[in-house]
Amino acid sequence: MFGPIEIPNKSSFKINEVCALTGVKSYVLRFWESEFTEIAPMTSSSGQKLYEHRDIEAILLIKKLLFEDKMTIERAKAEMKILMPRESLVEANFADNFSFEDDEALHEDEFLANDSIPEAPAYPERNSQKEVVRETSAPSMTKRVLIESDFQKLMAAKSKLQEILNITEGLHHKNHWS
């Protein structure tokens, strides 16, 4: 009944964007927010609700449970606790494998163990943006797209964090902190 959707590569979405993506009316969405802890939008400094990818995934899963599987709200709440445990919502889950266009995989161990920043892998051109596709926790409903520039930004951030860690460790050692 509900086909898979592709969530745009943005960090946050306004309520009207979420409604357009999911096909859920805003008043229904606000009600679901009060019933399901898995939908937890941030509030901007102007008071506007901003939804993340995980919120959209939760909304789509709730929609499926209620409308397609014909569950009651109470049963859907229980099912959501199993299907989307809170721990998985807190983590970015980038530890999962990414599927590259050329079928290579970047594993967490390789990503975390590598102290140097590798050159960004070369992928075949595709619409002038190079894409890395990763299925989300609800693979039949959503698909995230990570473009090469995002990968490069992640690697640069990793490098800066490593520098900060090295400086911090040096300070700990120099000042004999535990």
Backbone as ProteinMPNN parsed JSONL, in Angstrom:
{"seq_chain_A": "MFGPIEIPNKSSFKINEVCALTGVKSYVLRFWESEFTEIAPMTSSSGQKLYEHRDIEAILLIKKLLFEDKMTIERAKAEMKILMPRESLVEANFADNFSFEDDEALHEDEFLANDSIPEAPAYPERNSQKEVVRETSAPSMTKRVLIESDFQKLMAAKSKLQEILNITEGLHHKNHWS", "coords_chain_A": {"N_chain_A": [[0.816, -1.189, 0.0], [1.903, 1.293, 0.851], [4.565, 2.634, -0.724], [8.212, 2.589, -0.923], [10.037, 5.51, 0.115], [12.278, 8.16, -0.768], [14.298, 9.865, 1.36], [15.2, 13.207, 1.398], [18.585, 14.505, 1.387], [19.057, 16.06, 3.95], [19.58, 17.682, 7.1], [17.527, 18.404, 8.825], [13.938, 18.805, 8.928], [11.047, 20.766, 8.238], [7.69, 20.875, 9.574], [5.756, 20.951, 7.499], [7.204, 19.897, 5.367], [7.709, 17.317, 6.279], [5.118, 16.34, 6.415], [4.454, 16.385, 3.685], [6.33, 14.527, 2.694], [5.632, 12.138, 4.045], [2.896, 11.866, 3.825], [1.175, 12.284, 5.901], [-1.146, 14.094, 7.762], [-0.778, 17.324, 9.36], [-2.082, 17.699, 11.873], [-2.515, 15.081, 12.656], [0.091, 14.186, 12.832], [1.017, 15.786, 14.971], [-0.559, 14.707, 17.006], [0.429, 12.055, 17.037], [3.02, 12.594, 17.921], [2.525, 13.137, 20.589], [1.799, 10.653, 21.482], [3.725, 8.716, 20.727], [6.949, 8.059, 21.703], [9.058, 7.778, 20.011], [8.945, 9.653, 18.036], [10.463, 12.553, 18.109], [10.806, 15.588, 17.708], [13.139, 18.321, 17.313], [13.26, 21.616, 18.739], [13.471, 24.713, 17.257], [15.255, 27.853, 17.754], [13.38, 29.74, 17.209], [11.096, 28.504, 17.918], [10.005, 26.667, 16.203], [9.211, 23.36, 15.16], [11.56, 20.885, 14.314], [12.281, 18.145, 12.362], [14.141, 15.096, 12.258], [15.89, 12.607, 10.243], [15.474, 10.135, 11.56], [13.091, 10.628, 12.875], [11.308, 10.844, 10.738], [11.513, 8.261, 9.715], [10.398, 6.877, 11.874], [7.794, 7.928, 11.822], [6.885, 6.968, 9.336], [6.96, 4.232, 9.861], [5.119, 4.027, 11.964], [2.831, 4.859, 10.596], [2.589, 2.728, 8.798], [2.144, 0.593, 10.619], [-0.289, 1.371, 11.811], [-2.118, 1.939, 9.665], [-1.695, 0.09, 7.533], [-1.113, -2.402, 8.763], [-3.173, -2.384, 10.51], [-3.147, -1.969, 13.327], [-3.893, -1.21, 16.786], [-3.394, 1.898, 18.575], [-2.131, 1.442, 21.025], [-1.056, -1.138, 20.659], [0.62, -0.605, 18.499], [2.418, 1.138, 19.735], [3.745, -0.634, 21.477], [4.872, -2.332, 19.58], [6.563, -0.543, 18.259], [8.493, -0.092, 20.212], [9.887, -2.422, 20.063], [10.673, -2.551, 17.346], [12.006, -0.106, 16.891], [14.098, 0.488, 18.995], [14.984, 2.726, 21.674], [17.764, 3.17, 22.022], [18.855, 2.793, 19.486], [17.867, 4.975, 18.209], [19.162, 7.096, 19.349], [21.815, 6.821, 18.605], [23.755, 7.559, 15.674], [24.026, 5.516, 13.967], [25.959, 5.081, 12.014], [27.685, 3.085, 12.077], [26.837, 0.954, 10.724], [27.113, -0.946, 7.671], [27.988, 0.677, 4.61], [26.694, 0.664, 1.387], [28.401, 0.788, -1.512], [28.48, 2.137, -4.846], [30.154, 0.517, -6.359], [30.019, -1.868, -5.049], [31.777, -2.171, -2.898], [32.507, -2.242, 0.624], [32.486, -0.173, 3.494], [33.586, -0.696, 6.599], [32.904, -0.359, 10.127], [35.154, -0.946, 11.753], [37.324, -0.515, 9.994], [36.939, 2.174, 9.456], [37.173, 3.416, 11.99], [39.67, 2.503, 12.881], [41.532, 3.557, 11.188], [44.004, 5.871, 11.227], [44.912, 7.83, 9.556], [43.711, 10.104, 7.07], [42.051, 8.812, 4.426], [42.127, 9.141, 0.857], [39.186, 10.244, -0.711], [37.087, 7.683, -1.885], [36.903, 6.699, -5.302], [34.066, 6.86, -7.246], [31.766, 5.723, -9.713], [30.527, 8.247, -11.913], [27.392, 9.799, -11.355], [24.744, 11.471, -12.22], [26.153, 13.868, -11.718], [26.584, 13.921, -9.001], [28.087, 12.005, -6.546], [26.988, 9.091, -5.073], [26.324, 7.327, -2.049], [24.563, 4.687, -0.935], [22.528, 3.771, 1.761], [20.612, 1.491, 3.487], [17.981, 2.107, 5.779], [16.789, 1.608, 9.187], [14.25, 0.754, 8.661], [14.034, -0.77, 6.068], [12.262, -1.277, 3.935], [10.83, 0.996, 3.638], [12.218, 3.47, 3.61], [15.085, 5.221, 2.249], [18.376, 6.271, 2.626], [20.577, 8.723, 1.374], [23.941, 9.238, 0.941], [26.168, 11.513, -0.068], [29.346, 11.874, -1.796], [30.692, 14.191, -0.941], [29.701, 14.476, 1.634], [30.854, 12.253, 2.824], [33.549, 12.99, 2.659], [33.501, 15.222, 4.349], [32.89, 13.953, 6.759], [35.233, 12.458, 7.099], [37.116, 14.541, 7.345], [36.181, 15.727, 9.686], [36.656, 13.623, 11.422], [39.434, 13.626, 11.407], [39.994, 16.143, 12.59], [38.859, 15.723, 15.111], [40.55, 13.698, 15.992], [42.935, 15.151, 16.212], [42.212, 16.902, 18.3], [41.828, 15.028, 20.326], [44.457, 14.055, 20.566], [45.764, 16.393, 21.495], [44.405, 16.736, 23.912], [45.125, 14.362, 25.252], [47.855, 14.859, 25.454], [47.836, 17.069, 27.203], [46.719, 15.839, 29.46], [48.766, 14.033, 30.075], [50.974, 15.789, 30.457], [50.119, 17.333, 32.65], [49.716, 15.423, 34.526], [47.17, 14.311, 34.911], [44.49, 12.133, 35.742]], "CA_chain_A": [[0.0, 0.0, 0.0], [2.778, 2.445, 0.918], [5.844, 2.306, -1.327], [9.371, 3.224, -0.303], [10.3, 6.898, -0.259], [13.663, 8.577, -0.587], [14.352, 11.055, 2.201], [16.259, 14.107, 0.922], [19.803, 14.567, 2.197], [19.026, 17.255, 4.786], [19.674, 17.297, 8.506], [16.248, 18.587, 9.507], [12.793, 19.088, 8.071], [9.92, 21.458, 8.863], [6.498, 20.023, 9.646], [5.09, 20.831, 6.193], [8.022, 18.993, 4.545], [7.47, 15.966, 6.791], [3.762, 15.966, 5.977], [4.513, 16.108, 2.246], [7.096, 13.291, 2.49], [5.006, 10.956, 4.632], [1.47, 11.782, 3.541], [0.453, 12.367, 7.17], [-1.59, 15.469, 8.008], [-0.065, 17.933, 10.489], [-2.763, 17.462, 13.146], [-2.263, 13.677, 12.985], [1.494, 14.14, 13.236], [1.116, 16.35, 16.325], [-1.13, 13.715, 17.917], [1.383, 10.955, 17.15], [4.128, 13.063, 18.767], [2.117, 13.014, 21.991], [1.591, 9.24, 21.793], [4.888, 7.875, 20.427], [8.215, 8.698, 22.102], [10.013, 7.656, 18.907], [8.901, 10.911, 17.276], [10.962, 13.555, 19.057], [11.402, 16.694, 16.952], [13.839, 19.38, 18.032], [12.595, 22.908, 18.608], [14.44, 25.749, 16.89], [15.226, 29.032, 18.621], [12.139, 30.468, 16.91], [9.974, 27.702, 18.396], [9.514, 25.776, 15.148], [9.641, 21.971, 15.29], [12.409, 20.385, 13.235], [12.311, 16.694, 12.392], [15.325, 14.471, 11.676], [15.626, 11.38, 9.477], [14.927, 9.075, 12.419], [11.688, 10.962, 13.125], [10.558, 10.495, 9.525], [11.458, 6.799, 9.682], [9.42, 6.474, 12.886], [6.464, 8.303, 11.316], [6.519, 6.018, 8.282], [6.706, 2.934, 10.477], [3.842, 4.162, 12.681], [1.794, 4.89, 9.558], [2.436, 1.353, 8.319], [1.537, -0.223, 11.672], [-1.676, 1.771, 12.048], [-2.994, 1.901, 8.49], [-1.528, -1.12, 6.727], [-1.23, -3.577, 9.629], [-4.427, -2.2, 11.258], [-2.917, -2.099, 14.766], [-4.357, -0.129, 17.652], [-2.278, 2.762, 18.984], [-1.405, 0.767, 22.112], [-0.263, -2.238, 20.087], [1.67, 0.02, 17.685], [3.43, 1.633, 20.687], [4.536, -1.789, 21.908], [5.636, -2.789, 18.412], [7.614, 0.455, 18.01], [9.569, -0.302, 21.191], [10.663, -3.56, 19.562], [11.235, -2.253, 16.028], [12.886, 1.069, 16.949], [14.47, 0.74, 20.388], [15.48, 4.088, 21.913], [19.215, 3.234, 21.838], [19.184, 2.929, 18.064], [17.491, 6.307, 17.776], [20.142, 8.046, 19.866], [23.021, 6.689, 17.803], [23.594, 7.894, 14.261], [24.053, 4.235, 13.271], [26.875, 5.053, 10.887], [28.5, 1.894, 12.21], [26.343, -0.002, 9.738], [27.843, -0.926, 6.401], [27.484, 1.491, 3.52], [26.826, -0.036, 0.118], [28.893, 1.703, -2.529], [28.083, 1.806, -6.211], [30.984, -0.567, -6.892], [29.824, -2.996, -4.145], [32.73, -2.253, -1.807], [31.872, -1.836, 1.88], [33.326, 0.485, 4.484], [33.153, -1.216, 7.881], [33.223, 0.483, 11.28], [36.527, -1.198, 12.189], [38.231, 0.159, 9.072], [36.741, 3.619, 9.594], [37.684, 3.878, 13.275], [41.06, 2.125, 13.078], [42.39, 4.29, 10.263], [44.418, 7.136, 11.822], [45.122, 8.828, 8.515], [42.525, 10.333, 6.252], [42.267, 8.31, 3.072], [41.5, 9.9, -0.217], [37.814, 9.81, -0.924], [37.062, 6.674, -2.931], [36.361, 7.126, -6.595], [32.861, 6.145, -7.618], [31.306, 6.118, -11.04], [29.697, 9.456, -11.922], [25.966, 9.562, -11.451], [24.039, 12.749, -12.133], [27.119, 14.829, -11.201], [26.79, 13.728, -7.571], [28.432, 10.624, -6.26], [26.104, 8.703, -3.993], [26.495, 6.113, -1.288], [23.213, 4.413, -0.475], [22.461, 2.93, 2.945], [19.242, 1.227, 3.909], [17.736, 2.501, 7.154], [16.241, 0.555, 10.034], [13.017, 0.295, 8.035], [14.505, -0.777, 4.69], [11.228, -1.301, 2.908], [10.101, 2.251, 3.613], [13.038, 4.649, 3.345], [16.452, 5.015, 1.788], [19.173, 7.471, 2.822], [21.617, 8.918, 0.381], [25.113, 9.937, 1.448], [26.988, 11.854, -1.224], [30.78, 11.824, -1.533], [31.122, 15.357, -0.166], [29.396, 14.172, 3.032], [31.883, 11.322, 3.269], [34.769, 13.775, 2.848], [33.308, 16.025, 5.555], [33.027, 13.04, 7.895], [36.65, 12.13, 7.263], [37.777, 15.747, 7.848], [35.772, 15.858, 11.087], [37.384, 12.582, 12.151], [40.808, 14.103, 11.544], [40.008, 17.218, 13.586], [38.608, 15.104, 16.411], [41.777, 12.995, 16.37], [43.86, 16.194, 16.659], [41.753, 17.341, 19.623], [42.121, 13.93, 21.242], [45.905, 14.055, 20.802], [46.079, 17.547, 22.348], [43.859, 16.434, 25.235], [45.984, 13.347, 25.864], [49.099, 15.54, 25.809], [47.572, 17.851, 28.413], [46.564, 14.89, 30.561], [50.091, 13.507, 30.4], [51.795, 16.904, 30.94], [49.639, 17.783, 33.96], [49.555, 14.223, 35.365], [45.765, 14.092, 35.226], [44.154, 10.716, 35.581]], "C_chain_A": [[0.863, 1.257, 0.0], [4.136, 2.036, 0.372], [6.988, 3.008, -0.625], [9.514, 4.67, -0.777], [11.782, 7.175, -0.061], [13.647, 9.881, 0.192], [15.481, 11.938, 1.687], [17.419, 14.195, 1.912], [19.875, 15.911, 2.924], [19.1, 16.805, 6.235], [18.356, 17.463, 9.243], [15.178, 19.051, 8.522], [11.725, 19.815, 8.874], [8.689, 20.566, 8.766], [5.809, 19.873, 8.291], [5.874, 19.913, 5.251], [7.79, 17.545, 4.965], [6.096, 15.473, 6.339], [3.745, 15.609, 4.493], [5.239, 14.791, 1.968], [6.316, 12.049, 2.912], [3.536, 10.786, 4.276], [0.617, 11.799, 4.801], [0.085, 13.83, 7.403], [-0.952, 16.004, 9.292], [-0.754, 17.68, 11.827], [-2.595, 16.01, 13.603], [-0.834, 13.527, 13.5], [1.665, 14.676, 14.66], [0.528, 15.383, 17.359], [-0.156, 12.557, 18.124], [2.579, 11.343, 18.011], [3.791, 12.899, 20.241], [1.98, 11.554, 22.419], [2.847, 8.376, 21.659], [6.176, 8.619, 20.774], [9.258, 8.642, 20.994], [10.014, 8.881, 17.996], [9.265, 12.015, 18.259], [11.617, 14.704, 18.3], [12.127, 17.673, 17.87], [13.007, 20.643, 17.873], [13.661, 23.951, 18.321], [14.322, 26.925, 17.852], [13.968, 29.863, 18.389], [10.894, 29.686, 17.334], [9.399, 26.74, 17.38], [10.058, 24.364, 15.359], [10.441, 21.571, 14.065], [12.572, 18.88, 13.411], [13.58, 16.191, 11.712], [14.907, 13.222, 10.909], [14.964, 10.32, 10.352], [13.466, 9.342, 12.754], [10.824, 10.561, 11.93], [10.432, 8.98, 9.403], [10.427, 6.284, 10.676], [7.998, 6.766, 12.407], [5.995, 7.313, 10.253], [6.198, 4.639, 8.854], [5.381, 2.954, 11.243], [2.683, 4.144, 11.687], [1.521, 3.478, 9.035], [1.714, 0.494, 9.359], [0.053, 0.1, 11.85], [-2.577, 1.55, 10.838], [-2.899, 0.606, 7.69], [-1.742, -2.376, 7.566], [-2.462, -3.515, 10.535], [-4.268, -2.419, 12.766], [-3.584, -0.95, 15.512], [-3.145, 0.719, 18.034], [-1.462, 2.073, 20.073], [-0.522, -0.362, 21.577], [0.88, -1.684, 19.235], [2.778, 0.577, 18.579], [4.349, 0.499, 21.127], [5.423, -2.292, 20.772], [6.791, -1.84, 18.103], [8.782, 0.274, 18.971], [10.469, -1.458, 20.764], [11.393, -3.185, 18.272], [12.22, -1.09, 16.029], [13.255, 1.349, 18.401], [15.15, 2.093, 20.532], [16.979, 4.196, 21.66], [19.576, 3.444, 20.378], [18.796, 4.296, 17.536], [18.519, 7.336, 18.205], [21.406, 8.012, 19.029], [22.738, 7.074, 16.362], [23.573, 6.64, 13.402], [24.925, 4.252, 12.027], [27.84, 3.88, 11.004], [28.044, 0.809, 11.241], [27.19, 0.08, 8.476], [27.175, 0.021, 5.425], [27.669, 0.673, 2.253], [27.226, 0.969, -0.944], [28.443, 1.226, -3.894], [28.878, 0.62, -6.757], [31.013, -1.77, -5.946], [30.917, -3.173, -3.108], [32.012, -1.811, -0.545], [32.901, -1.2, 2.792], [32.795, 0.057, 5.842], [33.601, -0.296, 9.005], [34.676, 0.3, 11.704], [37.525, -0.464, 11.305], [38.151, 1.663, 9.251], [37.383, 4.125, 10.875], [39.168, 3.585, 13.455], [42.018, 2.939, 12.225], [42.729, 5.653, 10.85], [44.661, 8.212, 10.782], [43.845, 8.975, 7.703], [42.802, 9.811, 4.854], [41.659, 9.265, 2.06], [40.08, 9.378, -0.373], [37.797, 8.801, -2.064], [36.424, 7.209, -4.203], [35.169, 6.243, -6.93], [32.482, 6.558, -9.031], [30.409, 7.347, -10.94], [28.232, 9.065, -12.061], [25.258, 10.878, -11.205], [24.884, 13.827, -11.462], [27.263, 14.806, -9.686], [27.083, 12.26, -7.361], [27.673, 10.212, -5.015], [26.541, 7.404, -3.353], [25.136, 5.845, -0.675], [23.265, 3.446, 0.695], [21.001, 2.729, 3.294], [19.115, 1.582, 5.385], [17.162, 1.332, 7.933], [14.916, 0.016, 9.5], [13.259, 0.244, 6.526], [13.417, -0.769, 3.637], [10.539, 0.045, 2.744], [10.953, 3.462, 3.251], [14.416, 4.254, 2.861], [17.186, 6.329, 2.006], [20.25, 7.528, 1.766], [22.721, 9.751, 1.0], [25.995, 10.237, 0.249], [28.453, 11.933, -0.813], [31.25, 13.01, -0.707], [30.805, 15.168, 1.315], [30.454, 13.245, 3.613], [33.185, 12.073, 3.544], [34.67, 14.638, 4.1], [33.438, 15.164, 6.806], [34.489, 12.703, 8.154], [37.43, 13.332, 7.799], [37.436, 15.957, 9.321], [36.494, 14.83, 11.946], [38.814, 13.027, 12.403], [40.91, 15.184, 12.616], [39.77, 16.665, 14.987], [39.835, 14.346, 16.905], [42.823, 13.984, 16.873], [43.498, 16.669, 18.061], [42.056, 16.276, 20.668], [43.605, 13.887, 21.573], [46.318, 15.202, 21.712], [45.615, 17.279, 23.778], [44.719, 15.407, 25.959], [47.318, 13.943, 26.279], [48.945, 16.362, 27.076], [47.412, 16.951, 29.632], [47.931, 14.391, 31.019], [50.949, 14.598, 31.047], [51.413, 17.315, 32.363], [49.385, 16.638, 34.935], [48.111, 14.047, 35.832], [45.443, 12.622, 34.999], [43.21, 10.483, 34.452]], "O_chain_A": [[0.596, 2.189, -0.759], [4.795, 1.173, 0.95], [6.768, 3.917, 0.176], [9.163, 5.009, -1.908], [12.453, 6.501, 0.721], [13.066, 10.875, -0.245], [16.611, 11.469, 1.551], [17.25, 13.985, 3.113], [20.659, 16.786, 2.555], [18.725, 15.678, 6.561], [18.092, 16.732, 10.198], [15.463, 19.599, 7.458], [11.517, 19.519, 10.05], [8.653, 19.622, 7.977], [5.328, 18.789, 7.963], [5.276, 19.223, 4.425], [7.688, 16.655, 4.121], [5.942, 14.322, 5.931], [3.097, 14.643, 4.091], [4.816, 14.022, 1.104], [6.337, 11.031, 2.22], [2.985, 9.693, 4.409], [-0.538, 11.376, 4.773], [0.932, 14.711, 7.252], [-0.627, 15.237, 10.198], [-0.071, 17.464, 12.829], [-2.538, 15.741, 14.803], [-0.587, 12.828, 14.482], [2.38, 14.078, 15.464], [1.059, 15.257, 18.462], [0.062, 12.124, 19.256], [3.1, 10.511, 18.753], [4.657, 12.565, 21.05], [2.041, 11.257, 23.612], [3.011, 7.407, 22.4], [6.462, 9.675, 20.211], [10.24, 9.383, 21.033], [10.978, 9.114, 17.267], [8.474, 12.368, 19.134], [12.844, 14.792, 18.25], [11.777, 17.832, 19.039], [12.157, 20.733, 16.987], [14.643, 24.06, 19.056], [13.399, 26.983, 18.666], [13.54, 30.606, 19.273], [9.771, 30.148, 17.134], [8.408, 26.064, 17.658], [11.23, 24.191, 15.695], [10.064, 21.869, 12.931], [12.955, 18.407, 14.48], [14.042, 16.767, 10.728], [13.741, 12.827, 10.917], [14.0, 9.68, 9.932], [12.681, 8.405, 12.903], [9.738, 10.006, 12.098], [9.375, 8.469, 9.033], [9.669, 5.365, 10.368], [7.103, 5.937, 12.572], [4.845, 6.873, 10.269], [5.28, 3.963, 8.39], [4.61, 1.998, 11.173], [1.67, 3.484, 11.92], [0.368, 3.085, 8.854], [0.786, -0.243, 9.026], [-0.764, -0.804, 12.02], [-3.683, 1.028, 10.977], [-3.913, 0.087, 7.223], [-2.448, -3.297, 7.156], [-2.762, -4.475, 11.244], [-5.151, -2.989, 13.408], [-3.81, 0.127, 14.961], [-2.003, 0.302, 17.838], [-0.232, 2.117, 20.046], [0.624, -0.515, 21.999], [1.983, -2.23, 19.247], [3.953, 0.5, 18.222], [5.571, 0.646, 21.148], [6.586, -2.634, 20.987], [7.876, -2.284, 17.726], [9.936, 0.465, 18.588], [11.663, -1.473, 21.065], [12.582, -3.466, 18.119], [13.171, -1.089, 15.248], [12.788, 2.329, 18.982], [15.82, 2.553, 19.607], [17.434, 5.211, 21.133], [20.502, 4.193, 20.068], [19.333, 4.741, 16.522], [18.731, 8.333, 17.515], [22.008, 9.053, 18.768], [21.612, 6.931, 15.884], [23.155, 6.683, 12.245], [24.661, 3.512, 11.079], [28.706, 3.692, 10.15], [28.78, -0.14, 10.971], [27.895, 1.063, 8.251], [25.952, 0.155, 5.409], [28.714, 0.047, 2.074], [26.474, 1.897, -1.242], [28.075, 0.066, -4.076], [28.35, -0.186, -7.523], [31.92, -2.598, -6.024], [30.99, -4.231, -2.483], [31.019, -1.087, -0.618], [34.05, -1.639, 2.852], [31.672, 0.408, 6.204], [34.563, 0.457, 8.854], [35.363, 1.282, 11.985], [38.47, 0.144, 11.808], [39.168, 2.354, 9.205], [38.066, 5.149, 10.86], [39.861, 4.352, 14.124], [43.211, 2.996, 12.525], [41.852, 6.508, 10.965], [44.617, 9.399, 11.105], [43.009, 8.072, 7.662], [43.693, 10.313, 4.169], [40.794, 10.081, 2.379], [39.823, 8.189, -0.181], [38.421, 9.029, -3.1], [35.53, 8.054, -4.171], [35.267, 5.016, -6.897], [32.851, 7.642, -9.483], [29.626, 7.476, -9.999], [27.882, 8.132, -12.783], [25.191, 11.34, -10.065], [24.347, 14.629, -10.698], [28.012, 15.616, -9.139], [26.418, 11.387, -7.92], [27.712, 10.913, -4.004], [27.056, 6.503, -4.015], [24.605, 6.697, 0.038], [23.953, 2.426, 0.639], [20.241, 3.693, 3.385], [20.053, 1.375, 6.155], [17.056, 0.216, 7.424], [14.512, -1.087, 9.868], [12.763, 1.093, 5.785], [13.65, -0.285, 2.529], [9.749, 0.227, 1.817], [10.445, 4.399, 2.635], [14.859, 3.118, 3.035], [16.689, 7.387, 1.622], [20.767, 6.502, 1.324], [22.474, 10.838, 1.521], [26.515, 9.319, -0.385], [28.768, 12.045, 0.372], [32.122, 12.854, 0.147], [31.553, 15.645, 2.169], [30.897, 13.425, 4.748], [33.849, 11.82, 4.55], [35.648, 14.774, 4.836], [34.027, 15.592, 7.799], [34.929, 12.667, 9.303], [38.322, 13.157, 8.629], [38.303, 16.324, 10.114], [36.899, 15.13, 13.069], [39.346, 12.826, 13.494], [41.81, 15.146, 13.455], [40.413, 17.097, 15.944], [40.129, 14.35, 18.101], [43.524, 13.703, 17.845], [44.373, 16.821, 18.914], [42.493, 16.594, 21.774], [43.976, 13.701, 22.732], [47.137, 15.01, 22.611], [46.337, 17.558, 24.736], [45.01, 15.563, 27.144], [47.861, 13.588, 27.325], [49.828, 16.352, 27.934], [47.913, 17.266, 30.712], [48.211, 14.337, 32.217], [51.582, 14.356, 32.074], [52.283, 17.609, 33.184], [48.894, 16.858, 36.042], [47.853, 13.686, 36.981], [46.056, 11.959, 34.161], [42.832, 9.341, 34.19]]}, "name": "protein", "num_of_chains": 1, "seq": "MFGPIEIPNKSSFKINEVCALTGVKSYVLRFWESEFTEIAPMTSSSGQKLYEHRDIEAILLIKKLLFEDKMTIERAKAEMKILMPRESLVEANFADNFSFEDDEALHEDEFLANDSIPEAPAYPERNSQKEVVRETSAPSMTKRVLIESDFQKLMAAKSKLQEILNITEGLHHKNHWS"}
